[in-house]
XYZ file of C-alpha atoms in Angstrom:
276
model
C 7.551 11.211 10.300
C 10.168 13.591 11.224
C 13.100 14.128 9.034
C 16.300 15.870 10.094
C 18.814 15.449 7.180
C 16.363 16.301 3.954
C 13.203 17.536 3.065
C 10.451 15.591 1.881
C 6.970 16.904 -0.315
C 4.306 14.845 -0.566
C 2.688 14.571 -4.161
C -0.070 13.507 -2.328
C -1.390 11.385 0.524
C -1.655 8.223 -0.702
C 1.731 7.738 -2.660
C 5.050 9.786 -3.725
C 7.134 12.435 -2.477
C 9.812 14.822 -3.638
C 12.888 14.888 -1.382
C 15.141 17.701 -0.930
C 18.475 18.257 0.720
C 20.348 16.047 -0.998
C 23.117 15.586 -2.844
C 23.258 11.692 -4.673
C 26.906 12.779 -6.310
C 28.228 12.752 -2.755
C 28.379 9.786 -0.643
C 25.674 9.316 2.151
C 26.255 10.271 5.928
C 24.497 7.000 7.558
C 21.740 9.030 9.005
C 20.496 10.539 5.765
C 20.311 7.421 4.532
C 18.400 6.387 6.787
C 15.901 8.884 6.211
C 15.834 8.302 2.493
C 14.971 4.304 3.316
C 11.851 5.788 5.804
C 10.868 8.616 3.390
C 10.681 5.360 0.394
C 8.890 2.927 3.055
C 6.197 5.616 4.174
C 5.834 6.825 0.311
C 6.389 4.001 -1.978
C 8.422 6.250 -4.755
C 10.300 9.161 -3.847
C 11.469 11.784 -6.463
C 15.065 13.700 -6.481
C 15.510 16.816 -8.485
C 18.504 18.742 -10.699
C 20.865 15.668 -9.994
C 24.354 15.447 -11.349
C 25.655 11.537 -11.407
C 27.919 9.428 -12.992
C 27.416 5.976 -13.819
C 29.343 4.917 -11.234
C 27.652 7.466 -8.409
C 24.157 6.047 -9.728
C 25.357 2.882 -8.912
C 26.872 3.392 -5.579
C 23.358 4.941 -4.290
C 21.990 1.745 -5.458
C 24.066 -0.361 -3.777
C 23.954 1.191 -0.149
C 19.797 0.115 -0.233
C 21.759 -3.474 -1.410
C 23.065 -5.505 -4.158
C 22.649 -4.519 -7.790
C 20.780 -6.447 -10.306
C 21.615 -7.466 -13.682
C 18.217 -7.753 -15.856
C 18.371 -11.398 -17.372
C 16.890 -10.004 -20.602
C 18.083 -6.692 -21.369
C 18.438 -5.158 -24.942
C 20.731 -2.609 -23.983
C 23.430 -1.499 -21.358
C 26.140 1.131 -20.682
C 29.320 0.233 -21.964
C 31.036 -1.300 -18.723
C 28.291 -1.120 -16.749
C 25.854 -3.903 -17.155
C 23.957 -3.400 -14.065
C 22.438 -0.006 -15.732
C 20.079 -0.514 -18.214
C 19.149 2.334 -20.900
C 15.869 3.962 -20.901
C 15.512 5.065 -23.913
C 12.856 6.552 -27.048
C 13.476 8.448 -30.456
C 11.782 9.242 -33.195
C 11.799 5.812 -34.599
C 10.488 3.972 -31.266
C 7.365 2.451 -32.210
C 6.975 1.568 -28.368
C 8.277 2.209 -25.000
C 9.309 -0.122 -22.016
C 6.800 0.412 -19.368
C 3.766 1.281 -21.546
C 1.756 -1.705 -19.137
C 1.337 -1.152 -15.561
C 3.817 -3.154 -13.831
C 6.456 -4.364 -11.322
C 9.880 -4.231 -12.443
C 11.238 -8.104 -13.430
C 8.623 -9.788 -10.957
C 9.523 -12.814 -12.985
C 12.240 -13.407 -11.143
C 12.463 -16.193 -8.170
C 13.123 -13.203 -6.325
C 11.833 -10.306 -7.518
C 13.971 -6.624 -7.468
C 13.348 -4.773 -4.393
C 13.513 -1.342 -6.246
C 14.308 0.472 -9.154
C 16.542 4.061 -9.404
C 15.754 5.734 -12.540
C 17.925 9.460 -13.772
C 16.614 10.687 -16.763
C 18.887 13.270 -18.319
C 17.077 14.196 -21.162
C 13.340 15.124 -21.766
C 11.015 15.770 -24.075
C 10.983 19.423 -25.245
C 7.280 20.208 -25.505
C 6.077 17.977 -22.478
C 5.119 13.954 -21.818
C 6.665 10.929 -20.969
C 5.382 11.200 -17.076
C 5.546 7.794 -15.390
C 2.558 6.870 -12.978
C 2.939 5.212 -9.142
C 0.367 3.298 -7.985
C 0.080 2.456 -4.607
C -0.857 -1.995 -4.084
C -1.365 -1.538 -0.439
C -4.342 0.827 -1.170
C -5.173 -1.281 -3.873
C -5.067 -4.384 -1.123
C -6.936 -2.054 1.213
C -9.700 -1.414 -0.790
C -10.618 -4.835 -1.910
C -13.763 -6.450 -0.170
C -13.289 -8.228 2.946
C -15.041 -11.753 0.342
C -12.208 -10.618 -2.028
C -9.167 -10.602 0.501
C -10.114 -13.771 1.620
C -10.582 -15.227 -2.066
C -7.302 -14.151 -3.027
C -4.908 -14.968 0.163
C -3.568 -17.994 -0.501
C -3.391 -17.767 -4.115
C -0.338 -17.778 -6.167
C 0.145 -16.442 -9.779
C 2.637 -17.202 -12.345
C 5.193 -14.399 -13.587
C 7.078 -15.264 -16.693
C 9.293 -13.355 -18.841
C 9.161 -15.517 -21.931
C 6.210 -13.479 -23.309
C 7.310 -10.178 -23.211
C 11.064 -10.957 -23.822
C 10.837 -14.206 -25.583
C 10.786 -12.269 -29.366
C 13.835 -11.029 -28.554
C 16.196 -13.962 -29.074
C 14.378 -15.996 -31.759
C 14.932 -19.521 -31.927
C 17.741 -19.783 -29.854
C 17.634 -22.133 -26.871
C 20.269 -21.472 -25.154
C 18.619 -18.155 -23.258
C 16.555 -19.595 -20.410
C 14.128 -16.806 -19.636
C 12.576 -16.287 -15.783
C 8.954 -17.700 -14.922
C 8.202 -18.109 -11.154
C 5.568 -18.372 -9.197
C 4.667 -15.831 -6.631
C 1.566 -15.274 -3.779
C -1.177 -12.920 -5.211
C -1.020 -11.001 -2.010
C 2.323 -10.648 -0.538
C 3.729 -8.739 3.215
C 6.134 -6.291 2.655
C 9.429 -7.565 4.276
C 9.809 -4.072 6.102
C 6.757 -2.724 6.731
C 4.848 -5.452 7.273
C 2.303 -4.547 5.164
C -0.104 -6.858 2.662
C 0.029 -5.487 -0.945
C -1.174 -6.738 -4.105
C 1.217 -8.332 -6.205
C -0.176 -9.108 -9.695
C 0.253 -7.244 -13.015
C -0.286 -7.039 -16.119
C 3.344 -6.788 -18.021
C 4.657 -10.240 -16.071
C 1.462 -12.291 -14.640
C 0.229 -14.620 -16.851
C -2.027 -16.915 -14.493
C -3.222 -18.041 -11.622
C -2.528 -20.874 -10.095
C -5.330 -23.924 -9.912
C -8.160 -22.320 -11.310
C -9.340 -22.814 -14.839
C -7.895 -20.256 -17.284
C -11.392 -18.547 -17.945
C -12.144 -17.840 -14.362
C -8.285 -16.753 -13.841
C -8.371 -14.376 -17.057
C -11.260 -12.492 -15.406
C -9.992 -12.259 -12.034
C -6.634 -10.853 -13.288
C -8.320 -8.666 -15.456
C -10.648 -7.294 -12.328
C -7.215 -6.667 -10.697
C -5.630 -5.153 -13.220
C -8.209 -2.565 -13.438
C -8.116 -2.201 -10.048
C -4.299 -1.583 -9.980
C -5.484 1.312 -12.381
C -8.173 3.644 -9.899
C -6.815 6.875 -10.236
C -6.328 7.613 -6.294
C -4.207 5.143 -6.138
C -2.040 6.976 -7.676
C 0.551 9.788 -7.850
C 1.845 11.301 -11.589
C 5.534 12.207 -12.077
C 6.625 15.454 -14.340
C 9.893 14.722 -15.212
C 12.536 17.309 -15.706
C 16.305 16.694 -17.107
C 18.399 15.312 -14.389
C 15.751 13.740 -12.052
C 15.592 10.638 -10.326
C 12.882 8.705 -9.580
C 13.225 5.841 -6.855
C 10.581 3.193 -6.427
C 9.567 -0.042 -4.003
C 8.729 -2.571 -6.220
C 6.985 -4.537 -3.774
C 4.587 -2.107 -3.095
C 4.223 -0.213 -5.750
C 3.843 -0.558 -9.937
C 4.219 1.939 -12.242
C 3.563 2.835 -16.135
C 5.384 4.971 -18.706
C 3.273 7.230 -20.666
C 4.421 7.226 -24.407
C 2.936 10.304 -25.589
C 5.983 12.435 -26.690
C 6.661 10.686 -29.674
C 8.822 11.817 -32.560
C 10.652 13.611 -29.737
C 13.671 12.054 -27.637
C 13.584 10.684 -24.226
C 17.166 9.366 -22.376
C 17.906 7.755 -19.012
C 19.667 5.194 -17.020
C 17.906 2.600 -14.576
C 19.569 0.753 -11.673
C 17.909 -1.818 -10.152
C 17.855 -3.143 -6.414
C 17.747 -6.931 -5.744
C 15.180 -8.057 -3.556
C 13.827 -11.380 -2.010
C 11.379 -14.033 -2.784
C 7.898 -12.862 -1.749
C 5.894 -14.210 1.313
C 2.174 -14.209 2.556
C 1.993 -13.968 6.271
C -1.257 -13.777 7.714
């Protein structure tokens, strides 16, 4: 694809790209947005570097790919701000959002269409990459038996049992659980991507628990074949964008005592479909 208004890298082949050119502290002309949309449809995650933006810039990028998302669940928020969530680890984190390969909030009846992470501060001495992997290669790959095994399957996503500990005994907080098609077509692309994992799918639906445990578990190992993947270095003031209907991700917590600091925006999205 040709590309008039930035620059775009390819970590690879299969999944990611660094994009140059650009400026996110200055509003977008209407054609380089439009090539930031293609360069995130043909790449699945796309990567800015030495980025200066304020909340409210961060959120104004957001909101030209569409309207923002507030997480039904989330621990902590900017002051003012509650569609940006903190990303945050010290030294007394004894664990990481993220550390599970995942979609962001797939729990939801319709499920976030992407997710703009700026990190502004970094480990020192090196860690805390975040993974891509790509679900249409991992659809791809499957065996012709398999794809036909799992299209018309749906899963259940809920939120209770990651978030549930959260809020105790109080039953007032309704937490998300939905239930979503195993395989779904991208909206844009028209693509068929997996759309199972392992932080938000609990089970699928109409087959006895044993023989659901193992096929998630297949497919969650599958999700994790190493070229399917792309690995992100992060640097202070980066921004990492990502399709979450096409693409999970996973936060490596390896960096620990040392200090890691962002802000996440998230894209709403709509209810997944199966089209044959």
């Amino acid at each position: 694809m040709a590309y008039q208004t930035i620059e775009v890298r390819k970590l690879n082949p299969v999944i990611g790209a660094e994009i140059g050119g650009v400026d996110l502290s200055r509003p977008l002309g209407n054609q380089q947005f439009q090539e930031i949309h293609d360069a995130l449809a043909e790449n699945l995650v796309i990567f800015f570097r030495d980025q200066e933006i304020t909340p409210d810039q961060h959120k104004d990028f957001g909101r030209r790919f569409g309207k923002l998302h507030v997480h039904p669940a989330s621990g902590r928020t900017v002051e003012g701000h509650p569609e940006i969530l903190v990303i945050a680890a010290d030294e007394k984190s004894k664990r990481v959002a993220g550390e599970e390969w995942h979609s962001d909030v797939s729990f939801e009846a319709e499920p976030p269409m992407g997710s703009i992470l700026y990190l502004t501060e970094v480990p020192p001495t090196g860690g805390g990459d975040t993974l891509f992997s790509n679900m249409y290669a991992a659809y791809d790959s499957l065996s012709d038996r398999m794809k036909a095994h799992l299209e018309g399957l749906t899963a259940i996503h809920d939120s209770f049992h990651v978030f549930g500990g959260a809020y105790g005994d109080r039953t007032d907080k309704v937490l998300p659980r939905n239930e979503h098609p195993v395989i779904r077509t991208h909206p844009v692309t028209g693509r068929k991507a997996l759309f199972v994992n392992r932080g938000f799918t609990t089970r699928i639906v109409g087959l006895p628990r044993p023989e659901s445990a193992a096929l998630l578990e297949y497919l969650y190992r599958h999700v994790e074949t190493p070229e399917f993947h792309c690995r992100f270095h992060w640097r202070a003031k980066s921004i990492a964008f990502w399709d979450n209907r096409c693409a999970q991700h996973h936060a490596l917590f390896d960096y620990y005592p040392h200090r890691r600091y962002g802000h996440r925006v998230t894209v709403c999205g709509d209810r997944p479909f199966y089209r044959a």
